[in-house]
CSV table of C-alpha atoms and ligand atoms in Angstrom, one decimal:
chain,number,residue,atom,x,y,z
A,320,MET,CA,-5.5,10.1,-23.8
A,321,GLY,CA,-5.6,6.4,-23.2
A,322,ASN,CA,-8.2,4.9,-21.7
A,323,SER,CA,-8.5,4.9,-17.9
A,324,VAL,CA,-8.8,1.4,-17.5
A,325,SER,CA,-4.9,1.3,-17.9
A,326,ARG,CA,-4.1,4.0,-16.1
A,327,TYR,CA,-5.9,3.0,-12.6
A,328,ASP,CA,-5.3,-0.3,-13.2
A,329,ARG,CA,-3.8,-0.9,-10.2
A,330,HIS,CA,-6.5,1.0,-8.0
A,331,THR,CA,-8.6,-0.9,-10.2
A,332,LEU,CA,-7.3,-3.8,-9.3
A,333,LEU,CA,-8.0,-3.2,-5.6
A,334,ASN,CA,-10.9,-5.0,-4.0
A,335,VAL,CA,-11.4,-2.5,-2.2
A,336,ILE,CA,-12.3,0.0,-5.5
A,337,GLY,CA,-12.5,-1.9,-8.3
A,338,GLU,CA,-13.6,-0.7,-11.5
A,339,SER,CA,-17.4,0.4,-9.8
A,340,GLY,CA,-15.2,2.7,-7.3
A,341,GLN,CA,-12.8,4.3,-9.8
A,342,SER,CA,-15.5,5.6,-12.4
A,343,ARG,CA,-17.3,7.3,-9.1
A,344,ILE,CA,-13.7,8.4,-8.5
A,345,GLU,CA,-13.6,9.9,-12.1
A,346,SER,CA,-16.5,11.6,-11.8
A,347,ALA,CA,-15.9,13.1,-8.9
A,348,ARG,CA,-15.6,17.2,-7.3
A,349,VAL,CA,-13.5,17.9,-4.7
A,350,LEU,CA,-12.8,21.5,-3.0
A,351,VAL,CA,-9.3,21.1,-1.1
A,352,THR,CA,-8.7,23.9,0.8
A,353,GLY,CA,-5.3,25.2,0.6
A,354,GLN,CA,-2.0,24.2,-1.4
A,355,GLY,CA,0.9,24.5,1.5
A,356,ALA,CA,2.1,21.4,3.0
A,357,LEU,CA,-0.6,18.9,3.2
A,358,GLY,CA,-2.4,20.9,-0.2
A,359,SER,CA,0.1,20.3,-1.7
A,360,LEU,CA,0.5,15.6,-1.3
A,361,ILE,CA,-3.2,15.8,-0.9
A,362,SER,CA,-3.4,17.3,-4.8
A,363,ILE,CA,-1.2,15.4,-5.8
A,364,LEU,CA,-2.9,12.4,-4.9
A,365,LEU,CA,-6.1,13.2,-5.3
A,366,ALA,CA,-4.9,14.0,-9.2
A,367,ARG,CA,-3.3,11.2,-10.2
A,368,ALA,CA,-6.1,9.1,-8.5
A,369,GLY,CA,-8.4,10.3,-11.0
A,370,VAL,CA,-10.7,12.7,-8.9
A,371,GLY,CA,-12.4,14.6,-12.5
A,372,PHE,CA,-12.8,18.0,-11.0
A,373,ILE,CA,-10.7,19.8,-8.4
A,374,ARG,CA,-11.0,23.2,-6.7
A,375,ILE,CA,-7.5,24.6,-5.3
A,376,VAL,CA,-7.9,28.0,-3.5
A,377,ASP,CA,-5.3,29.1,-2.0
A,378,ARG,CA,-4.0,32.9,-1.5
A,379,ASP,CA,-0.1,32.5,-1.4
A,380,PHE,CA,3.4,32.3,-3.6
A,381,PRO,CA,6.0,30.0,-2.4
A,382,GLU,CA,8.5,30.4,-0.9
A,383,ILE,CA,11.7,28.8,-0.3
A,384,HIS,CA,11.3,27.9,3.2
A,385,ASN,CA,8.1,26.1,1.9
A,386,LEU,CA,10.2,23.8,0.1
A,387,HIS,CA,11.1,21.0,2.0
A,388,ARG,CA,7.1,19.6,3.1
A,389,GLN,CA,5.1,21.7,0.3
A,390,ILE,CA,5.9,19.4,-2.6
A,391,LEU,CA,4.1,20.3,-5.0
A,392,TYR,CA,6.3,23.4,-5.9
A,393,ASP,CA,10.0,24.2,-6.8
A,394,GLU,CA,13.0,26.6,-7.0
A,395,CYS,CA,11.1,27.6,-10.5
A,396,ASP,CA,8.2,28.4,-9.0
A,397,VAL,CA,9.9,30.9,-6.4
A,398,ALA,CA,11.8,31.8,-8.9
A,399,ASN,CA,8.7,33.1,-11.5
A,400,GLY,CA,7.0,34.4,-8.5
A,401,LEU,CA,4.0,32.7,-9.3
A,402,SER,CA,1.2,31.9,-7.2
A,403,LYS,CA,0.3,28.7,-5.3
A,404,VAL,CA,-2.8,27.4,-7.3
A,405,GLU,CA,-1.1,28.6,-10.7
A,406,ALA,CA,2.5,27.1,-10.2
A,407,GLY,CA,-0.2,24.0,-9.0
A,408,GLN,CA,-2.6,24.1,-11.4
A,409,ARG,CA,0.7,23.6,-13.6
A,410,HIS,CA,2.1,21.0,-12.2
A,411,LEU,CA,-0.6,18.8,-11.6
A,412,ALA,CA,-2.1,19.1,-15.3
A,413,ARG,CA,1.5,17.9,-16.3
A,414,SER,CA,0.7,14.7,-14.8
A,415,ALA,CA,-3.1,14.5,-15.0
A,416,SER,CA,-4.5,16.5,-18.5
A,417,ASN,CA,-7.7,14.5,-18.0
A,418,ILE,CA,-8.7,15.9,-15.8
A,419,ARG,CA,-10.1,19.1,-14.9
A,420,ILE,CA,-8.1,22.3,-11.8
A,421,GLU,CA,-9.7,24.9,-11.1
A,422,ALA,CA,-6.9,27.0,-9.4
A,423,ILE,CA,-8.9,30.0,-7.1
A,424,ASP,CA,-6.0,32.7,-5.9
A,425,ALA,CA,-8.6,33.5,-2.6
A,426,GLU,CA,-8.9,34.0,0.8
A,427,ILE,CA,-11.4,31.5,1.9
A,428,GLY,CA,-13.9,33.2,4.3
A,429,PRO,CA,-17.3,33.8,5.3
A,430,HIS,CA,-17.4,35.6,1.5
A,431,ASN,CA,-17.1,33.2,-0.4
A,432,ILE,CA,-16.9,29.8,0.9
A,433,ASP,CA,-20.8,28.8,-0.2
A,434,ALA,CA,-19.7,30.0,-3.8
A,435,LEU,CA,-16.3,27.2,-3.2
A,436,ILE,CA,-18.5,24.4,-2.3
A,437,ASP,CA,-21.5,24.9,-5.0
A,438,SER,CA,-21.3,21.9,-6.6
A,439,ILE,CA,-18.4,20.4,-4.9
A,440,ASP,CA,-19.1,16.0,-3.1
A,441,VAL,CA,-16.3,16.6,-0.4
A,442,VAL,CA,-13.9,19.1,0.4
A,443,VAL,CA,-10.1,17.7,2.0
A,444,ASP,CA,-9.0,20.5,4.6
A,445,ALA,CA,-5.0,22.5,4.4
A,446,VAL,CA,-5.6,25.8,6.1
A,447,ASP,CA,-3.4,26.2,8.2
A,448,ASN,CA,-5.7,28.3,11.2
A,449,THR,CA,-8.4,27.2,12.8
A,450,THR,CA,-10.5,30.0,11.6
A,451,THR,CA,-10.7,29.6,8.7
A,452,ARG,CA,-12.0,25.2,9.4
A,453,TYR,CA,-15.1,26.9,11.8
A,454,VAL,CA,-16.0,29.3,9.0
A,455,VAL,CA,-15.4,25.7,5.9
A,456,ASN,CA,-17.1,23.7,9.3
A,457,ASP,CA,-20.3,25.2,9.4
A,458,SER,CA,-20.6,25.4,5.7
A,459,ILE,CA,-20.0,22.1,4.9
A,460,LEU,CA,-22.9,21.2,7.8
A,461,SER,CA,-25.4,23.6,7.0
A,462,ARG,CA,-24.5,21.7,3.2
A,463,GLY,CA,-25.0,18.6,3.8
A,464,ILE,CA,-21.0,18.1,2.1
A,465,PRO,CA,-18.5,15.9,4.3
A,466,TYR,CA,-14.9,17.3,4.8
A,467,VAL,CA,-11.9,15.7,6.3
A,468,PHE,CA,-10.0,18.0,8.3
A,469,GLY,CA,-6.4,17.4,8.8
A,470,GLY,CA,-3.5,18.4,10.5
A,471,ALA,CA,0.0,19.4,11.4
A,472,VAL,CA,2.6,21.3,13.4
A,473,GLU,CA,6.0,19.9,14.8
A,474,THR,CA,6.2,16.1,14.5
A,475,ALA,CA,2.0,15.0,15.3
A,476,GLY,CA,-0.9,15.4,13.3
A,477,ASN,CA,-5.2,15.1,13.5
A,478,VAL,CA,-7.8,13.7,11.0
A,479,MET,CA,-11.1,13.7,11.3
A,480,THR,CA,-13.9,12.9,8.8
A,481,ILE,CA,-17.3,14.7,9.3
A,482,ILE,CA,-20.3,13.8,7.7
A,483,PRO,CA,-23.1,15.5,8.5
A,484,GLY,CA,-25.5,14.6,11.0
A,485,MET,CA,-23.9,11.3,11.2
A,486,THR,CA,-20.8,12.2,13.3
A,487,PRO,CA,-19.6,14.7,15.2
A,488,CYS,CA,-17.5,18.6,13.6
A,489,LEU,CA,-15.3,20.8,14.6
A,490,ARG,CA,-17.2,23.0,16.8
A,491,CYS,CA,-17.5,18.8,19.1
A,492,LEU,CA,-13.7,19.3,19.3
A,493,TRP,CA,-13.1,22.6,19.9
A,494,PRO,CA,-16.4,24.5,21.5
A,495,ASP,CA,-13.7,27.2,22.8
A,496,PRO,CA,-12.3,29.8,19.9
A,497,CYS,CA,-10.5,31.3,22.6
A,498,GLU,CA,-8.5,27.9,23.9
A,499,VAL,CA,-7.9,27.1,19.4
A,500,SER,CA,-6.5,31.0,19.3
A,501,GLY,CA,-3.3,29.6,21.8
A,502,HIS,CA,-3.3,26.6,19.3
A,503,GLN,CA,0.6,26.2,18.1
A,504,LYS,CA,1.5,26.7,15.2
A,505,ALA,CA,4.5,25.9,11.8
A,506,SER,CA,5.5,29.5,11.0
A,507,THR,CA,6.4,29.5,15.3
A,508,VAL,CA,6.9,26.0,16.3
A,509,GLY,CA,7.8,24.3,12.7
A,510,VAL,CA,6.5,21.0,11.4
A,511,LEU,CA,8.1,17.9,10.3
A,512,SER,CA,7.9,16.9,6.5
A,513,SER,CA,7.3,13.7,6.9
A,514,ILE,CA,3.6,14.7,9.1
A,515,ALA,CA,3.1,16.1,7.6
A,516,THR,CA,2.3,13.5,3.9
A,517,LEU,CA,1.6,11.2,6.7
A,518,VAL,CA,-1.4,13.4,7.6
A,519,ALA,CA,-2.6,14.5,4.1
A,520,SER,CA,-2.1,10.9,2.4
A,521,ILE,CA,-4.6,9.1,5.0
A,522,GLN,CA,-7.0,12.9,4.4
A,523,VAL,CA,-7.0,11.2,0.9
A,524,THR,CA,-7.3,7.8,1.7
A,525,GLU,CA,-10.4,8.7,3.8
A,526,THR,CA,-11.4,11.1,0.7
A,527,ILE,CA,-11.5,7.6,-1.7
A,528,LYS,CA,-13.3,6.0,0.9
A,529,LEU,CA,-15.8,8.6,1.0
A,530,LEU,CA,-16.6,8.8,-3.3
A,531,VAL,CA,-16.3,4.6,-3.2
A,532,GLY,CA,-18.7,4.9,-0.3
A,533,ASP,CA,-17.1,2.7,2.2
A,534,PHE,CA,-18.3,4.4,5.2
A,535,ALA,CA,-18.1,1.0,7.4
A,536,ASN,CA,-14.3,2.0,6.9
A,537,LEU,CA,-14.2,5.4,7.9
A,538,ILE,CA,-11.5,6.8,10.3
A,539,PRO,CA,-14.9,6.2,13.9
A,540,GLY,CA,-12.8,9.0,15.6
A,541,LEU,CA,-10.2,11.8,15.5
A,542,LEU,CA,-6.5,10.1,14.6
A,543,THR,CA,-4.0,11.5,16.3
A,544,ILE,CA,-0.1,10.8,15.7
A,545,ASP,CA,2.4,11.7,16.4
A,546,VAL,CA,5.5,9.9,13.5
A,547,TRP,CA,9.1,11.0,16.5
A,548,ARG,CA,7.7,9.2,19.7
A,549,ASN,CA,5.2,6.4,17.8
A,550,HIS,CA,2.0,7.3,18.8
A,551,TYR,CA,-1.3,6.4,16.7
A,552,GLN,CA,-5.1,6.4,18.4
A,553,VAL,CA,-8.2,7.2,17.7
A,554,VAL,CA,-10.4,9.0,19.9
A,555,HIS,CA,-14.0,8.4,20.0
A,556,LEU,CA,-15.9,12.0,20.1
A,557,SER,CA,-20.0,12.0,20.3
A,558,ARG,CA,-22.0,15.0,19.2
A,559,GLY,CA,-22.4,17.6,21.2
A,560,PRO,CA,-25.8,18.1,22.2
A,561,GLU,CA,-25.7,21.9,22.5
A,562,CYS,CA,-23.3,21.8,19.1
A,563,ILE,CA,-24.8,24.2,15.3
A,564,CYS,CA,-24.3,19.9,13.8
A,565,ALA,CA,-27.0,17.9,16.3
A,566,ARG,CA,-29.3,20.2,14.3
A,567,ILE,CA,-28.1,19.1,11.1
A,568,ARG,CA,-30.1,16.5,8.5
A,569,LYS,CA,-27.8,13.3,7.6
A,570,SER,CA,-25.5,14.2,4.8
A,571,ASN,CA,-26.9,14.1,0.8
A,572,PHE,CA,-23.5,12.8,0.2
A,573,VAL,CA,-24.6,9.5,2.1
A,574,THR,CA,-28.4,9.2,2.1
A,575,SER,CA,-28.4,9.6,-2.3
A,576,GLU,CA,-25.9,6.0,-1.9
B,683,ZN,ZN1,-19.7,19.4,16.2
């Protein structure tokens, strides 16, 4: 492959990344939980940014009704019956053969989350249900790994970056699992493709800030967006005193800087 300086020239030129930041990106290991609408763009942007190791996890197959927003796949993938992670790995490798992509065809749950986040620097959320998010949330808290939550439904979306021991977690945001079960889903109310890609793009930005060590510029709370109604707001949250995250030590990721 050509040298990485020229390949990533437009990133290394940025004051906020530079050559040292790009070097950190290239040595990073990131887990993307899910390869649907959010996971598609997250994986594409992280791979093209040069993240050295990306683990992608999903258990579904691309379907024709996915293609309007799941931009990692095409009609051939649907016709060939490839799994999302297999098709995704092939597409990502064509645009970034210099990095390593590990495809895991599995549903994320308590049985495998510890193995999935092993040796990972940052976890990026791209699942479509909050039950799985709780599993990931609890695991990253215990392991001190930053987690970039994101969600999109209808024309609205959220992003929140969680740093164990420093910021609120998903259980601070949604303390009551019963309340969460009533959240609307894209499969029933739809999702505008542009809100999914917007949320994913912001999640990738947060991930790159984490990887280059620019914690001061992370979103200071829960970002809420309605791209149709022109609503953009950051809601400041506090760690719940009774929440499991209040008892967690500061993230190894931050203290190792
Ligand atoms: Zn919490």
